[in-house]
Amino acid sequence: MEKGRHIAATYDRFPVTLVRGEGCRVFDDRGRAYVDLAAGIAVCALGHCHPAVTAAVQVQAATLVHCSNLYWTEPQERVAGILARHSFADRVFFSNSGAESVEAAIKLARRYGHDRHGPDRHEIVCLEGAFHGRTLATVAATGQEIYRRGFEPLPPGFRHVPPDDPAALERAVGPETAAVLLEPVQGEGGVRPLTDEFLEAARACCDRHDALLVFDEVQAGIGRTGTLFAYEQTPVVPDVLCLAKALANGFPIGATLARDEVMAHLPPGSHASTFGGNPVSCAAAAVVLETVLAPGFLEAVREKGARLETGLRDIAAAHPGLVREVRGRGLMLAMEFERPMPDLALRLLEAGYLVLLGHQRILRLVPPLVIEPGDIDGFLAALSEVLAQGAAP
């Protein structure tokens, strides 16, 4: 039977079938190992099949797999407590994915604006180049035409401005603005950290108009940039924070965080999720958070990120005219090329490395946070060799 015959063809998949994972490596059905610098798109922060995560999931799966959010569960309370103690927030709404966590933030912002200023306070100001998910509302918030095309009419009430343009943002935010929604480090858009100046302008605009500042850290959160949350490296604290991806190391989860006075605008019955914050995912998330917050873990992320970034910059210097820019924070890095490199990811796969290639010219690297220095050095050598051989334009 043709492989994938009965699976919707919404992904352009690589010609391998992965059957197991261990640490930073995955293995195909022929037994070949690959170093995973994509981590399931920034998900497997502790690597594949981390022993402590696996043990916690096994215990929880034999104890309580699911119950309605009409009842309390210990794993959910435990994760919410850790997130609250280590952030600005008091309360957490749990869902199943990054898109759902952003969708909840959009609904929260509109309820907040409606309750305090009336129904005309509904607009969400977003950024060009942003990516916020695949639901209709998050597609409307996403600032990339490629993800919007063909799905019109999209929900109204979303306006986009260029990133790092404080003047454009100030012109866009007004009496109809319920929230400014942004990624402090744009992920899918090409790993682009926003400037402190722009983030401070966003904070000031929101304060001036009593709008909410929402940070989407679905990709940048949970240690990815070298601190538990990316906003900790900026002079700005948001009102709402969206998390997912690495939070449960591969088990479905989303989390929307806010202070008491903000989350109070989503009272009982206003929003819900059948599977959100289920005990098994939360058991995994508790292990992830306790591991990432352990002494020395985030310092090691910063050291390994610096090692990878230095290596990428050395390669860029060795290939003048080919590499436009190396950028990012921690272990969330990108190398942007001057021209399309459509075969680069396949060539690196053949060399034994899984990577992400965005827009055919942006190599996006989001490896497990537990990656070893030797694997970083091995990847850098492989990338240098592939580029030296002339990755086909």
Coordinates of C-alpha atoms in Angstrom, one line a residue:
M1 CA 0.0 0.0 0.0
E2 CA 1.2 3.5 -0.8
K3 CA 2.7 5.1 2.4
G4 CA 0.3 7.7 3.8
R5 CA -2.5 6.7 1.4
H6 CA -5.1 7.3 4.1
I7 CA -3.6 10.4 5.8
A8 CA -4.6 13.9 4.8
A9 CA -1.8 15.4 2.8
T10 CA -1.4 18.6 4.7
Y11 CA 2.3 18.1 5.4
D12 CA 5.2 17.8 3.0
R13 CA 6.9 15.0 4.8
F14 CA 10.5 13.8 4.6
P15 CA 11.1 10.2 3.3
V16 CA 11.6 8.5 6.6
T17 CA 9.5 6.7 9.1
L18 CA 10.5 7.3 12.7
V19 CA 9.9 4.5 15.2
R20 CA 11.5 5.5 18.4
G21 CA 13.5 8.2 20.2
E22 CA 16.1 8.4 23.0
G23 CA 17.5 11.7 24.2
C24 CA 18.4 13.9 21.3
R25 CA 18.2 11.1 18.8
V26 CA 15.4 9.5 16.8
F27 CA 15.6 6.3 14.9
D28 CA 13.9 5.3 11.6
D29 CA 12.5 1.9 10.7
R30 CA 15.8 0.8 9.3
G31 CA 17.6 1.5 12.5
R32 CA 19.4 4.7 11.4
A33 CA 19.9 7.4 14.0
Y34 CA 19.3 11.1 13.5
V35 CA 20.2 14.0 15.9
D36 CA 17.0 15.9 16.3
L37 CA 17.6 19.7 16.1
A38 CA 13.9 20.3 15.5
A39 CA 12.7 18.6 18.7
G40 CA 9.3 18.0 17.2
I41 CA 9.1 21.7 16.4
A42 CA 10.4 23.0 19.8
V43 CA 8.4 20.4 21.8
C44 CA 10.8 17.8 23.2
A45 CA 12.8 20.1 25.5
L46 CA 14.1 17.3 27.6
G47 CA 14.7 15.0 24.6
H48 CA 12.8 12.0 23.5
C49 CA 11.5 9.6 26.1
H50 CA 13.0 11.3 29.1
P51 CA 13.1 8.7 31.9
A52 CA 11.5 11.0 34.5
V53 CA 8.7 12.1 32.1
T54 CA 8.1 8.5 31.1
A55 CA 7.9 7.3 34.7
A56 CA 5.5 10.1 35.7
V57 CA 3.2 9.4 32.7
Q58 CA 3.2 5.7 33.4
V59 CA 2.2 6.2 37.0
Q60 CA -0.5 8.8 36.1
A61 CA -1.8 6.6 33.3
A62 CA -2.3 3.8 35.8
T63 CA -4.0 6.2 38.3
L64 CA -6.3 8.6 36.5
V65 CA -6.2 9.4 32.8
H66 CA -9.1 11.8 32.4
C67 CA -11.8 13.5 34.3
S68 CA -13.9 16.6 33.5
N69 CA -12.7 20.0 34.5
L70 CA -15.8 20.1 36.7
Y71 CA -13.5 18.5 39.3
W72 CA -10.1 19.3 40.7
T73 CA -7.1 17.1 39.9
E74 CA -3.7 17.1 41.7
P75 CA -1.5 17.3 38.6
Q76 CA -3.3 20.3 37.2
E77 CA -3.1 22.2 40.6
R78 CA 0.6 21.3 40.8
V79 CA 1.5 22.7 37.4
A80 CA -0.7 25.8 37.8
G81 CA 1.1 26.4 41.1
I82 CA 4.6 26.1 39.6
L83 CA 3.7 28.4 36.7
A84 CA 2.2 31.0 39.1
R85 CA 5.1 31.0 41.5
H86 CA 7.6 31.6 38.7
S87 CA 5.7 34.2 36.7
F88 CA 3.7 37.4 37.1
A89 CA 0.4 35.4 36.9
D90 CA -2.0 34.1 39.5
R91 CA -4.2 31.8 37.4
V92 CA -3.9 29.4 34.5
F93 CA -6.4 28.3 31.9
F94 CA -5.4 24.9 30.5
S95 CA -6.1 23.7 26.9
N96 CA -4.5 21.3 24.5
S97 CA -2.2 23.3 22.1
G98 CA -0.6 26.6 21.3
A99 CA -3.4 27.7 19.0
E100 CA -5.9 27.0 21.8
S101 CA -3.9 28.9 24.3
V102 CA -3.8 32.0 22.0
E103 CA -7.5 31.6 21.2
A104 CA -8.2 31.7 24.9
A105 CA -6.1 34.8 25.2
I106 CA -8.0 36.5 22.3
K107 CA -11.4 35.6 24.0
L108 CA -10.1 36.8 27.4
A109 CA -9.0 40.2 25.8
R110 CA -12.3 40.7 24.1
R111 CA -14.3 39.9 27.3
Y112 CA -11.9 42.2 29.3
G113 CA -12.5 45.0 26.8
H114 CA -16.2 44.4 26.5
D115 CA -16.8 44.3 30.3
R116 CA -14.7 47.5 31.0
H117 CA -15.4 49.6 27.9
G118 CA -18.3 48.1 25.9
P119 CA -18.7 46.1 22.7
D120 CA -16.7 48.4 20.5
R121 CA -13.5 47.4 22.4
H122 CA -12.8 44.3 20.3
E123 CA -9.8 44.8 18.1
I124 CA -6.6 42.8 18.4
V125 CA -3.4 44.5 17.1
C126 CA -0.9 42.0 15.8
L127 CA 2.4 42.0 14.0
E128 CA 3.4 41.3 10.4
G129 CA 5.5 38.1 10.2
A130 CA 3.8 36.7 13.3
F131 CA 2.5 33.1 13.6
H132 CA -0.1 32.3 16.2
G133 CA -1.7 29.0 15.1
R134 CA -4.1 27.3 12.7
T135 CA -7.6 28.0 14.1
L136 CA -9.6 30.7 12.2
A137 CA -9.0 33.3 14.9
T138 CA -5.3 32.6 15.2
V139 CA -4.9 32.5 11.5
A140 CA -6.6 35.9 11.4
A141 CA -4.0 37.0 14.0
T142 CA -1.1 35.5 12.1
G143 CA 0.7 38.1 10.0
Q144 CA 1.6 35.9 7.1
E145 CA -0.5 35.9 4.0
I146 CA 0.5 32.3 3.1
Y147 CA -1.4 30.9 6.1
R148 CA -4.5 33.1 5.4
R149 CA -5.0 32.5 1.7
G150 CA -8.1 30.6 0.8
F151 CA -9.7 30.7 4.2
E152 CA -11.4 34.0 3.8
P153 CA -13.6 35.5 5.1
L154 CA -11.5 35.4 8.3
P155 CA -12.9 36.7 11.7
P156 CA -12.8 40.5 11.7
G157 CA -11.1 42.7 14.3
F158 CA -7.4 41.9 13.7
R159 CA -5.0 44.7 12.5
H160 CA -1.3 44.2 11.7
V161 CA 1.6 46.5 12.0
P162 CA 5.3 46.0 11.1
P163 CA 7.5 44.6 14.0
D164 CA 9.9 47.0 15.7
D165 CA 8.0 50.0 14.4
P166 CA 6.8 51.8 17.6
A167 CA 5.3 54.7 15.6
A168 CA 3.1 52.3 13.5
L169 CA 2.1 50.5 16.7
E170 CA 1.1 53.8 18.4
R171 CA -1.0 54.8 15.4
A172 CA -2.8 51.4 15.4
V173 CA -3.7 51.2 19.1
G174 CA -6.7 53.2 20.0
P175 CA -10.2 53.2 21.7
E176 CA -11.2 50.0 19.9
T177 CA -8.1 48.0 20.9
A178 CA -8.7 45.1 23.3
A179 CA -5.1 43.8 23.1
V180 CA -1.8 43.9 21.5
L181 CA -0.7 40.3 20.7
L182 CA 2.9 39.5 19.9
E183 CA 5.7 37.0 20.1
P184 CA 8.7 38.5 22.0
V185 CA 10.8 36.3 19.7
Q186 CA 8.9 35.5 16.5
G187 CA 9.4 31.8 15.9
E188 CA 7.9 30.4 12.7
G189 CA 8.4 33.9 11.2
G190 CA 12.1 33.3 11.3
V191 CA 13.4 33.6 14.9
R192 CA 13.3 37.4 15.2
P193 CA 13.7 38.8 18.7
L194 CA 11.7 42.1 19.0
T195 CA 13.6 45.1 20.3
D196 CA 13.3 46.3 23.9
E197 CA 12.2 49.7 22.5
F198 CA 9.3 48.2 20.7
L199 CA 8.2 46.1 23.6
E200 CA 8.3 49.1 25.9
A201 CA 6.2 51.0 23.3
A202 CA 3.7 48.1 23.3
R203 CA 3.5 48.2 27.1
A204 CA 2.9 52.0 27.1
C205 CA 0.3 51.8 24.4
C206 CA -1.7 49.1 26.3
D207 CA -1.4 51.0 29.6
R208 CA -2.6 54.3 27.9
H209 CA -5.7 52.6 26.4
D210 CA -6.4 50.0 29.1
A211 CA -5.7 47.2 26.6
L212 CA -4.1 43.9 27.4
L213 CA -0.5 43.1 26.4
V214 CA -0.5 39.4 25.3
F215 CA 2.8 37.5 24.8
D216 CA 2.7 34.4 22.7
E217 CA 5.5 32.3 24.1
V218 CA 4.2 29.0 22.7
Q219 CA 7.6 28.4 21.1
A220 CA 9.9 30.7 23.1
G221 CA 8.8 29.7 26.6
I222 CA 9.8 27.0 29.0
G223 CA 13.5 27.6 28.9
R224 CA 14.0 27.8 25.2
T225 CA 15.7 31.2 25.2
G226 CA 17.7 30.5 28.3
T227 CA 15.2 31.8 30.9
L228 CA 12.0 30.1 31.9
F229 CA 10.1 32.7 30.0
A230 CA 11.4 34.9 27.2
Y231 CA 9.8 38.0 28.7
E232 CA 12.2 37.8 31.6
Q233 CA 15.0 39.0 29.3
T234 CA 13.0 42.1 28.4
P235 CA 12.1 45.2 30.4
V236 CA 8.4 44.4 29.9
V237 CA 5.9 42.1 31.8
P238 CA 2.8 41.2 29.8
D239 CA -0.8 40.9 31.1
V240 CA -1.4 37.5 29.5
L241 CA 1.1 34.8 28.6
C242 CA 0.4 31.9 26.2
L243 CA 2.4 28.6 26.5
A244 CA 2.3 25.1 24.9
K245 CA 4.8 23.1 22.9
A246 CA 7.7 22.2 25.4
L247 CA 5.4 22.5 28.5
A248 CA 4.7 18.7 28.6
N249 CA 7.6 17.4 26.4
G250 CA 5.3 16.0 23.7
F251 CA 2.0 15.5 25.5
P252 CA -0.8 17.8 24.3
I253 CA -1.1 20.9 26.6
G254 CA -1.7 24.6 26.3
A255 CA -1.7 27.2 29.1
T256 CA -3.0 30.8 29.2
L257 CA -1.7 32.7 32.2
A258 CA -3.0 36.0 33.7
R259 CA -3.3 37.9 37.0
D260 CA -6.5 37.5 39.1
E261 CA -8.1 40.7 38.0
V262 CA -7.7 39.9 34.3
M263 CA -8.7 36.2 34.4
A264 CA -11.8 37.2 36.4
H265 CA -13.3 38.3 33.0
L266 CA -13.6 34.6 32.1
P267 CA -16.1 33.5 34.7
P268 CA -17.6 29.9 34.9
G269 CA -19.2 28.9 31.6
S270 CA -17.5 31.6 29.4
H271 CA -14.7 29.3 28.1
A272 CA -13.9 25.6 28.5
S273 CA -11.9 22.6 27.3
T274 CA -12.9 19.0 27.6
F275 CA -9.3 17.6 27.6
G276 CA -7.4 20.8 28.7
G277 CA -5.1 20.1 31.6
N278 CA -5.7 16.4 31.6
P279 CA -3.9 14.5 34.4
V280 CA -1.4 12.7 32.2
S281 CA -0.3 15.8 30.3
C282 CA 0.0 17.7 33.6
A283 CA 2.0 14.9 35.2
A284 CA 4.5 15.3 32.3
A285 CA 4.4 19.1 32.6
A286 CA 5.2 19.0 36.3
V287 CA 8.4 17.0 35.6
V288 CA 9.4 19.4 32.7
L289 CA 9.0 22.5 34.9
E290 CA 10.8 20.9 37.9
T291 CA 13.7 19.8 35.6
V292 CA 14.0 23.2 33.8
L293 CA 13.9 25.0 37.1
A294 CA 16.6 22.8 38.7
P295 CA 19.9 24.6 39.6
G296 CA 22.2 24.9 36.6
F297 CA 19.7 23.8 33.9
L298 CA 19.0 27.2 32.4
E299 CA 22.6 28.3 32.7
A300 CA 23.6 25.2 30.7
V301 CA 21.0 26.2 28.0
R302 CA 22.5 29.6 27.7
E303 CA 26.1 28.1 27.4
K304 CA 25.0 25.6 24.8
G305 CA 23.1 28.3 22.9
A306 CA 26.2 30.5 22.9
R307 CA 28.2 27.5 21.6
L308 CA 25.8 26.9 18.7
E309 CA 25.4 30.6 17.9
T310 CA 29.2 31.1 17.8
G311 CA 29.6 28.1 15.5
L312 CA 26.9 29.4 13.2
R313 CA 28.5 32.8 13.0
D314 CA 31.9 31.1 12.2
I315 CA 30.2 29.2 9.3
A316 CA 28.5 32.4 8.1
A317 CA 31.9 34.2 8.1
A318 CA 33.3 31.3 6.0
H319 CA 30.6 31.6 3.4
P320 CA 30.5 35.4 2.5
G321 CA 27.6 36.2 0.2
L322 CA 25.6 33.1 1.2
V323 CA 24.5 33.8 4.8
R324 CA 22.5 37.0 5.4
E325 CA 22.2 36.8 9.2
V326 CA 22.5 34.6 12.3
R327 CA 20.0 35.5 15.1
G328 CA 18.1 34.3 18.0
R329 CA 18.3 33.7 21.8
G330 CA 19.4 30.6 23.8
L331 CA 18.7 27.4 21.9
M332 CA 16.3 29.2 19.5
L333 CA 18.5 30.2 16.6
A334 CA 18.2 30.8 12.9
M335 CA 20.6 31.2 10.0
E336 CA 19.0 33.1 7.1
F337 CA 20.4 32.7 3.6
E338 CA 20.6 35.2 0.8
R339 CA 18.9 32.8 -1.6
P340 CA 16.4 29.9 -1.3
M341 CA 18.0 26.7 -0.2
P342 CA 15.2 24.2 -0.8
D343 CA 17.3 21.1 -0.5
L344 CA 19.2 22.0 2.7
A345 CA 17.0 20.2 5.1
L346 CA 17.0 17.0 3.0
R347 CA 20.8 17.2 2.7
L348 CA 21.2 17.5 6.4
L349 CA 18.7 14.6 6.9
E350 CA 21.0 12.5 4.7
A351 CA 23.9 13.6 6.9
G352 CA 22.0 12.4 10.0
Y353 CA 20.4 15.7 11.3
L354 CA 16.8 16.8 11.5
V355 CA 16.3 20.5 11.1
L356 CA 13.5 23.0 10.2
L357 CA 13.7 25.1 7.1
G358 CA 11.3 28.1 6.9
H359 CA 10.4 29.9 3.7
Q360 CA 13.1 27.9 1.9
R361 CA 15.8 30.2 3.2
I362 CA 15.7 30.3 7.1
L363 CA 17.4 27.4 8.9
R364 CA 15.6 27.3 12.3
L365 CA 17.3 25.4 15.1
V366 CA 15.3 24.4 18.2
P367 CA 17.1 21.3 19.6
P368 CA 16.3 19.6 22.8
L369 CA 17.5 21.8 25.7
V370 CA 19.5 18.7 26.9
I371 CA 21.6 18.5 23.7
E372 CA 25.2 17.7 24.3
P373 CA 28.1 19.9 23.2
G374 CA 29.4 17.1 21.1
D375 CA 26.2 16.9 19.1
I376 CA 26.3 20.7 18.6
D377 CA 29.8 20.4 17.2
G378 CA 28.9 17.4 15.0
F379 CA 26.0 19.3 13.5
L380 CA 28.1 22.4 12.9
A381 CA 30.7 20.2 11.0
A382 CA 27.9 18.6 9.0
L383 CA 26.3 22.0 8.1
S384 CA 29.7 23.4 7.1
E385 CA 30.4 20.4 4.8
V386 CA 26.9 20.6 3.2
L387 CA 27.3 24.3 2.5
A388 CA 30.8 23.7 1.2
Q389 CA 29.5 21.1 -1.2
G390 CA 27.0 23.7 -2.4
A391 CA 23.5 23.1 -1.1
A392 CA 21.5 23.4 -4.3
P393 CA 19.7 26.7 -4.8

